[in-house]
Coordinates of N, CA, C and O in Angstrom, one line a residue:
M44 N 111.2 157.7 102.3 CA 110.2 158.8 102.7 C 110.6 159.0 103.8 O 110.9 158.4 105.0
T45 N 110.2 160.3 104.1 CA 110.6 161.2 105.3 C 109.5 161.0 106.3 O 108.3 161.2 105.7
P46 N 109.2 161.3 107.7 CA 108.1 161.7 108.5 C 107.3 162.8 107.7 O 106.2 162.9 108.1
K47 N 107.9 163.8 106.8 CA 106.9 164.9 106.7 C 105.9 164.7 105.5 O 105.2 164.9 105.1
D48 N 106.4 163.3 104.6 CA 105.6 162.6 103.8 C 104.6 162.3 104.3 O 103.6 161.6 103.9
V49 N 104.4 161.6 105.4 CA 103.8 160.8 106.0 C 102.6 161.5 106.5 O 102.1 162.6 107.6
M50 N 101.2 161.6 106.2 CA 99.9 162.7 106.8 C 99.6 162.2 108.4 O 99.4 160.5 108.3
T51 N 98.7 162.8 109.0 CA 98.0 161.9 110.2 C 96.9 161.6 109.6 O 96.1 161.8 108.5
Q52 N 96.4 160.7 110.4 CA 94.8 160.1 110.1 C 93.7 161.3 109.5 O 93.1 161.3 108.5
N53 N 93.9 162.5 110.6 CA 92.8 163.7 110.7 C 93.5 164.1 109.3 O 92.1 165.0 108.7
E54 N 94.4 164.4 108.9 CA 94.9 165.3 107.0 C 94.7 164.3 106.0 O 94.4 164.9 105.5
V55 N 94.5 163.0 106.6 CA 93.9 162.2 105.2 C 92.7 162.9 105.1 O 92.1 162.6 104.1
H56 N 91.9 162.2 106.2 CA 90.6 162.6 106.1 C 89.8 163.5 105.6 O 89.2 163.9 105.1
D57 N 91.1 164.9 106.1 CA 90.9 166.4 105.6 C 90.5 166.5 104.1 O 89.8 167.0 103.4
L58 N 91.9 165.5 103.4 CA 92.2 165.5 101.9 C 90.7 165.1 101.5 O 90.5 165.9 100.8
L59 N 90.6 163.4 101.6 CA 89.6 163.1 101.0 C 88.2 164.2 101.1 O 87.2 163.8 100.5
Q60 N 87.7 164.6 102.1 CA 86.4 165.4 102.5 C 86.7 166.6 101.7 O 85.7 166.7 100.9
R61 N 87.8 166.8 101.5 CA 88.2 168.4 100.4 C 87.6 167.8 99.2 O 87.3 168.5 98.4
M62 N 88.3 166.9 98.9 CA 88.0 166.2 97.9 C 86.8 166.1 97.4 O 86.1 166.2 96.0
F63 N 85.8 165.3 97.8 CA 84.4 164.9 97.4 C 84.0 166.2 97.7 O 82.8 166.1 97.0
A64 N 84.1 167.0 98.5 CA 83.5 168.1 98.8 C 83.5 169.1 97.4 O 83.0 169.0 96.7
A65 N 84.5 169.0 97.1 CA 85.0 169.4 95.4 C 84.2 168.8 94.1 O 83.6 169.4 93.5
F66 N 84.6 167.1 94.4 CA 83.9 166.5 93.2 C 82.3 166.8 93.4 O 81.6 166.2 92.0
T67 N 81.3 166.6 94.1 CA 80.3 166.6 94.2 C 79.5 168.0 94.8 O 78.4 168.5 94.2
N68 N 80.5 169.2 94.5 CA 79.9 170.5 94.0 C 79.8 170.3 92.5 O 81.1 170.7 92.0
P69 N 78.8 171.2 91.8 CA 78.9 171.5 90.5 C 79.3 172.8 90.1 O 79.4 173.1 89.0
A70 N 79.9 173.5 90.8 CA 80.5 174.6 90.6 C 81.9 174.8 90.3 O 82.6 175.7 90.6
T71 N 82.2 173.3 90.8 CA 83.6 173.4 91.2 C 84.5 173.6 89.8 O 84.3 172.9 88.7
K72 N 85.6 174.2 89.7 CA 85.9 174.7 88.5 C 87.4 173.4 88.4 O 87.8 173.6 89.3
P73 N 87.9 173.1 87.2 CA 89.4 172.3 87.3 C 90.6 172.7 87.9 O 91.2 171.9 87.9
E74 N 90.4 173.9 87.9 CA 91.8 174.9 88.7 C 92.2 174.3 90.3 O 93.0 174.1 90.8
Q75 N 90.9 173.8 90.6 CA 90.4 174.3 92.1 C 91.4 172.4 92.3 O 91.0 172.4 93.7
Y76 N 91.3 171.3 91.5 CA 92.1 170.2 91.9 C 92.9 170.6 92.0 O 93.7 169.4 92.3
A77 N 94.1 171.0 91.6 CA 95.2 171.6 91.7 C 95.8 171.3 92.8 O 97.1 170.6 93.3
G78 N 95.0 171.4 94.3 CA 95.6 171.4 95.4 C 95.3 170.2 95.6 O 95.6 170.2 97.1
L79 N 94.1 169.5 95.3 CA 94.2 168.3 96.2 C 94.8 166.9 95.2 O 95.0 165.9 95.8
L80 N 95.2 166.9 94.1 CA 95.4 166.0 92.9 C 97.1 166.4 92.3 O 97.2 167.6 91.8
T81 N 97.9 165.2 92.2 CA 99.0 165.9 92.0 C 98.8 165.6 90.5 O 98.4 165.2 89.5
P82 N 100.2 166.4 89.8 CA 99.9 166.4 88.0 C 100.1 165.3 87.2 O 99.3 165.2 86.2
D83 N 100.1 164.1 88.2 CA 100.6 162.7 87.3 C 99.6 162.3 88.1 O 99.6 160.9 88.1
Y84 N 98.7 162.4 88.4 CA 97.3 161.4 89.0 C 96.9 160.5 88.0 O 96.7 160.9 87.1
I85 N 96.3 159.5 88.6 CA 96.5 158.4 88.0 C 94.6 158.0 88.5 O 95.3 157.6 89.6
Q86 N 93.4 157.5 87.9 CA 92.9 156.8 88.5 C 92.6 155.9 87.8 O 92.2 155.7 86.5
R87 N 91.8 154.7 88.7 CA 91.3 153.3 87.9 C 90.6 152.6 88.4 O 90.0 153.1 89.7
V88 N 89.3 152.7 87.5 CA 88.4 152.5 88.0 C 87.3 151.7 86.8 O 87.4 151.9 85.6
D89 N 87.0 150.6 87.8 CA 86.3 149.6 87.0 C 87.1 149.0 85.5 O 86.2 148.9 84.6
G90 N 88.2 148.8 85.6 CA 89.1 148.4 84.4 C 89.2 149.6 83.6 O 90.1 149.3 82.6
K91 N 89.1 150.8 83.8 CA 89.5 152.0 83.2 C 90.3 152.8 83.8 O 90.4 152.9 85.2
Q92 N 91.1 153.7 83.1 CA 92.5 154.0 83.8 C 92.0 155.8 83.4 O 91.8 155.9 82.1
L93 N 91.9 156.9 83.8 CA 91.8 157.9 83.7 C 93.5 158.8 84.4 O 93.6 158.3 85.4
D94 N 94.0 159.8 83.8 CA 95.2 160.7 84.3 C 94.2 161.4 84.7 O 93.3 162.1 84.6
Y95 N 95.1 163.0 85.0 CA 94.4 164.3 85.4 C 93.8 164.6 84.8 O 92.4 165.2 84.8
A96 N 94.2 165.1 83.2 CA 93.1 165.4 82.5 C 92.0 164.8 82.3 O 90.6 165.5 81.9
G97 N 92.0 163.5 82.5 CA 90.8 162.2 81.9 C 90.0 162.6 83.2 O 88.8 162.2 83.0
F98 N 90.2 162.6 84.3 CA 90.0 163.1 85.3 C 89.0 164.3 85.2 O 87.3 164.7 85.6
L99 N 89.5 165.4 85.0 CA 88.5 166.8 84.8 C 87.4 166.5 83.7 O 86.7 167.5 83.7
H100 N 87.7 165.6 82.6 CA 86.9 165.2 81.9 C 85.8 164.7 82.6 O 84.2 164.7 82.2
H101 N 86.0 163.7 83.2 CA 85.1 162.8 83.9 C 84.4 163.6 84.6 O 83.3 163.6 84.9
S102 N 84.8 164.3 85.3 CA 84.3 165.4 86.4 C 83.3 166.3 85.7 O 82.0 166.3 86.2
A103 N 83.6 166.9 84.6 CA 82.6 167.8 83.9 C 81.5 166.8 83.4 O 80.7 167.2 83.5
A104 N 81.9 165.8 82.9 CA 80.6 164.5 82.7 C 79.4 164.8 83.3 O 78.1 164.4 83.3
L105 N 80.4 164.5 85.1 CA 79.2 164.4 86.0 C 78.8 165.2 86.1 O 77.3 165.5 86.5
Q106 N 79.3 166.7 85.9 CA 78.5 168.0 86.4 C 77.6 168.4 85.4 O 76.5 168.8 85.5
A107 N 77.5 167.7 84.0 CA 76.6 168.2 82.7 C 75.1 166.7 83.3 O 74.5 167.1 82.6
S108 N 75.5 165.6 84.1 CA 74.4 164.9 84.1 C 73.9 164.9 85.5 O 72.7 164.4 85.6
L109 N 74.2 165.3 86.1 CA 73.8 165.1 87.7 C 73.1 166.7 88.0 O 74.2 167.5 88.3
S110 N 72.4 166.4 88.9 CA 72.1 167.8 89.7 C 72.2 168.5 91.0 O 72.5 169.2 91.8
S111 N 72.7 166.8 91.8 CA 73.3 167.2 93.2 C 74.1 165.6 93.1 O 73.7 164.4 92.8
S112 N 75.2 165.2 94.5 CA 75.6 164.4 94.6 C 76.3 164.4 96.0 O 76.6 165.3 96.4
S113 N 76.7 162.9 96.8 CA 77.5 163.5 98.0 C 77.7 161.8 98.2 O 77.3 160.7 97.3
V114 N 78.5 162.0 99.1 CA 80.1 160.6 99.4 C 79.8 160.4 101.2 O 79.5 161.5 102.0
S115 N 79.1 159.4 102.0 CA 79.8 158.8 102.9 C 80.5 158.1 103.1 O 80.1 157.0 102.5
F116 N 81.0 158.0 104.0 CA 82.3 157.2 104.4 C 81.6 155.9 105.3 O 81.1 156.3 106.1
E117 N 81.9 154.4 105.0 CA 81.3 153.5 106.2 C 82.0 152.6 106.5 O 82.4 152.5 107.8
H118 N 83.9 153.0 105.7 CA 85.3 152.2 106.5 C 85.9 153.2 105.9 O 86.4 153.8 104.9
F119 N 87.1 153.7 106.9 CA 88.3 154.7 106.4 C 89.4 154.1 107.0 O 89.1 154.0 108.3
V120 N 90.6 153.9 106.5 CA 91.9 153.5 107.3 C 92.9 154.1 106.5 O 92.6 154.2 105.5
T121 N 94.2 154.5 107.2 CA 94.7 155.1 106.8 C 96.1 154.6 107.5 O 96.4 154.3 108.6
D122 N 97.4 154.4 106.3 CA 99.1 154.4 107.4 C 99.4 156.0 107.2 O 100.7 156.2 107.4
G123 N 99.0 157.0 106.6 CA 99.5 158.5 106.5 C 99.8 158.6 104.9 O 100.3 159.6 104.6
V124 N 100.9 157.5 104.2 CA 100.9 157.4 102.8 C 100.1 156.4 101.6 O 99.9 157.1 100.3
S125 N 99.0 156.0 102.5 CA 98.0 155.4 101.5 C 96.7 155.6 102.4 O 96.8 155.9 103.8
A126 N 95.1 154.5 101.9 CA 94.4 155.1 102.5 C 93.3 153.8 101.8 O 93.6 153.8 100.6
A127 N 92.3 153.6 102.7 CA 91.2 152.6 101.9 C 89.5 152.7 103.0 O 90.0 153.6 103.8
T128 N 89.1 153.3 101.7 CA 87.7 153.7 101.9 C 87.0 152.7 101.4 O 87.0 152.1 100.2
V129 N 85.4 152.6 101.7 CA 84.2 151.8 101.3 C 83.2 153.0 102.0 O 83.2 153.6 102.7
H130 N 82.7 153.3 100.5 CA 82.0 154.7 100.6 C 80.7 154.4 99.5 O 80.8 153.5 98.9
I131 N 79.6 155.2 100.0 CA 78.6 155.1 99.5 C 78.2 156.6 98.7 O 78.5 157.6 99.4
A132 N 78.0 156.2 97.0 CA 77.9 157.8 96.3 C 76.6 157.6 95.8 O 76.0 156.7 95.7
E133 N 75.7 158.8 96.1 CA 74.5 158.7 96.2 C 74.1 160.2 95.1 O 75.0 161.0 95.4
A134 N 73.8 160.4 94.1 CA 73.5 160.9 93.2 C 71.7 161.2 92.5 O 71.5 160.7 92.5
L135 N 71.8 162.6 92.1 CA 70.1 162.8 91.6 C 70.8 163.9 90.1 O 71.5 164.5 90.0
K136 N 70.2 162.6 88.8 CA 70.3 163.3 87.5 C 69.4 164.2 88.1 O 68.4 164.5 88.4
I137 N 69.9 164.9 86.6 CA 69.2 166.4 86.1 C 67.6 165.8 85.7 O 66.9 166.5 85.7
N138 N 67.4 164.7 85.0 CA 66.3 164.0 84.6 C 65.4 163.7 86.1 O 64.4 162.9 85.8
G139 N 65.6 163.7 87.4 CA 65.5 163.2 88.4 C 65.2 161.8 89.2 O 65.0 161.7 90.3
E140 N 65.9 161.4 88.6 CA 66.5 159.5 88.5 C 67.5 159.6 89.7 O 69.0 160.8 89.6
R141 N 67.1 158.8 90.9 CA 68.4 158.6 91.5 C 69.6 157.6 91.3 O 69.0 156.3 90.4
I142 N 70.7 157.8 91.8 CA 71.9 156.8 91.8 C 72.5 156.2 93.0 O 72.6 157.4 93.7
R143 N 72.8 155.3 93.3 CA 73.3 155.1 94.5 C 74.8 153.9 94.2 O 73.6 152.6 93.4
L144 N 75.6 153.8 94.6 CA 76.9 153.4 94.1 C 77.6 153.3 95.6 O 77.4 153.8 96.3
K145 N 77.8 151.8 95.8 CA 79.2 151.1 96.8 C 80.4 151.4 96.0 O 80.5 150.5 95.4
V146 N 81.4 152.2 96.8 CA 82.9 152.0 96.1 C 83.4 151.2 97.6 O 83.7 151.9 98.2
I147 N 84.8 150.9 96.4 CA 85.7 150.8 97.5 C 86.4 151.0 96.8 O 87.2 150.9 95.6
A148 N 87.6 152.0 98.0 CA 88.8 152.4 97.0 C 90.2 152.4 97.7 O 89.5 152.6 99.0
Y149 N 91.0 152.5 96.8 CA 92.4 152.6 97.5 C 92.8 153.8 97.0 O 92.8 154.3 95.7
Y150 N 93.8 154.5 98.1 CA 94.5 155.9 97.3 C 95.8 155.6 97.8 O 96.3 155.4 98.9
Q151 N 96.9 157.0 97.2 CA 98.0 156.7 97.6 C 98.4 158.5 97.5 O 97.6 159.4 96.4
F152 N 99.1 159.2 98.7 CA 99.3 160.4 99.0 C 100.9 160.7 98.1 O 101.6 159.9 98.6
R153 N 100.9 161.9 97.6 CA 102.7 162.4 97.8 C 102.0 164.0 97.9 O 101.1 164.6 97.2
E154 N 103.3 164.4 99.0 CA 103.2 165.8 98.9 C 101.9 166.6 99.3 O 101.1 167.5 98.8
N155 N 101.2 165.5 100.1 CA 99.7 166.0 100.9 C 98.8 166.1 99.9 O 97.7 167.1 99.8
R156 N 98.8 165.3 98.6 CA 97.8 165.2 97.6 C 97.6 164.1 96.7 O 98.2 163.3 97.4
I157 N 96.6 163.8 96.4 CA 96.0 162.2 96.3 C 96.7 161.9 94.4 O 96.4 163.2 93.8
C158 N 98.2 160.8 94.7 CA 98.2 161.0 93.1 C 97.3 159.5 92.5 O 98.3 159.2 91.8
L159 N 97.0 158.8 93.2 CA 96.6 157.5 92.6 C 95.0 157.0 93.6 O 95.0 157.2 94.9
V160 N 93.8 156.3 92.8 CA 93.0 156.1 93.3 C 92.5 155.3 92.3 O 92.8 155.0 91.2
D161 N 92.5 153.8 92.8 CA 92.5 152.5 92.5 C 90.7 152.1 93.3 O 91.0 151.7 94.4
E162 N 89.6 151.9 92.3 CA 88.4 151.9 93.0 C 87.5 151.1 92.2 O 87.7 150.6 90.7
L163 N 86.8 150.1 93.0 CA 85.5 149.2 92.6 C 84.4 149.7 92.7 O 84.3 150.3 93.9
T164 N 83.3 150.1 91.8 CA 82.0 150.4 91.7 C 81.4 149.5 91.7 O 81.6 148.8 91.2
H165 N 79.7 149.4 92.6 CA 78.9 148.5 92.7 C 77.6 149.5 92.4 O 77.5 150.1 93.9
L166 N 76.7 149.3 91.6 CA 75.9 150.3 91.7 C 74.7 149.5 92.4 O 74.2 148.4 92.1
L167 N 73.9 150.2 93.0 CA 73.1 149.8 94.3 C 71.7 150.1 93.7 O 70.6 149.8 94.2
E168 N 71.4 151.2 93.3 CA 70.7 151.7 92.9 C 70.5 152.5 91.4 O 71.3 153.5 91.4
G169 N 69.6 152.6 90.7 CA 70.0 152.9 89.3 C 70.0 152.3 88.1 O 69.3 151.1 88.2
T170 N 70.1 152.8 87.0 CA 69.6 152.5 85.5 C 71.3 151.5 85.2 O 72.0 151.4 85.6
S171 N 71.0 150.3 84.2 CA 72.0 149.6 83.6 C 73.0 150.9 83.0 O 74.4 150.4 83.2
Q172 N 72.3 152.2 82.6 CA 73.5 152.8 82.0 C 74.1 153.9 83.3 O 74.6 154.4 82.6
D173 N 73.5 153.6 84.6 CA 74.4 154.1 85.8 C 75.3 153.4 86.2 O 76.3 154.2 86.8
R174 N 75.9 152.4 85.1 CA 77.1 151.8 85.9 C 78.1 152.2 85.4 O 79.2 151.9 86.0
D175 N 78.4 153.2 84.7 CA 80.1 153.6 84.3 C 79.9 154.8 85.3 O 81.0 156.0 84.3
L176 N 79.0 155.1 86.1 CA 79.4 156.7 86.5 C 81.0 156.7 87.5 O 80.8 158.1 87.4
G177 N 81.0 156.0 87.7 CA 82.4 155.9 88.0 C 83.8 156.3 87.3 O 84.6 156.8 87.9
S178 N 83.4 155.7 85.9 CA 84.2 156.5 84.7 C 83.9 157.2 83.8 O 84.2 157.7 82.8
R179 N 82.6 157.7 83.9 CA 81.5 158.4 83.0 C 82.3 159.9 82.2 O 83.0 160.6 82.9
M180 N 82.3 159.8 81.1 CA 83.2 160.8 80.1 C 81.7 161.5 79.3 O 81.0 161.0 79.1
P181 N 82.1 162.4 78.8 CA 81.3 163.7 78.7 C 80.9 162.9 76.6 O 81.8 162.1 76.2
D182 N 79.8 163.1 76.5 CA 79.5 162.6 75.1 C 80.2 163.3 73.8 O 80.9 164.3 74.2

């Protein structure tokens, strides 16, 4: 690893903010993730694993079932090549029901993009069917 591979705390925070801004925007198109995620991206969430294509399907499923969502960080640490966050994800379903999740996530970075996310989610508010929000796929 060379010094150019290590991002500053501000760069990591900015990358995560841009990622969540794209992820929570219902108008985000799949190609917009290319600058945020590596082609070999892996996401592990609640015992399931998604690759880049799986993540795009997951994103589409959320866009189809949510009218809005947001993420707020409670804790954030980074060494420039990885990071960990505890954050709250809030969403409003198309039917008007609210969902709140607490998420503990670990990230790895390569070439100023996210290459790995490993996370656990805990449903704070919502129905039992909303427990899959972190890995939901289209029907």
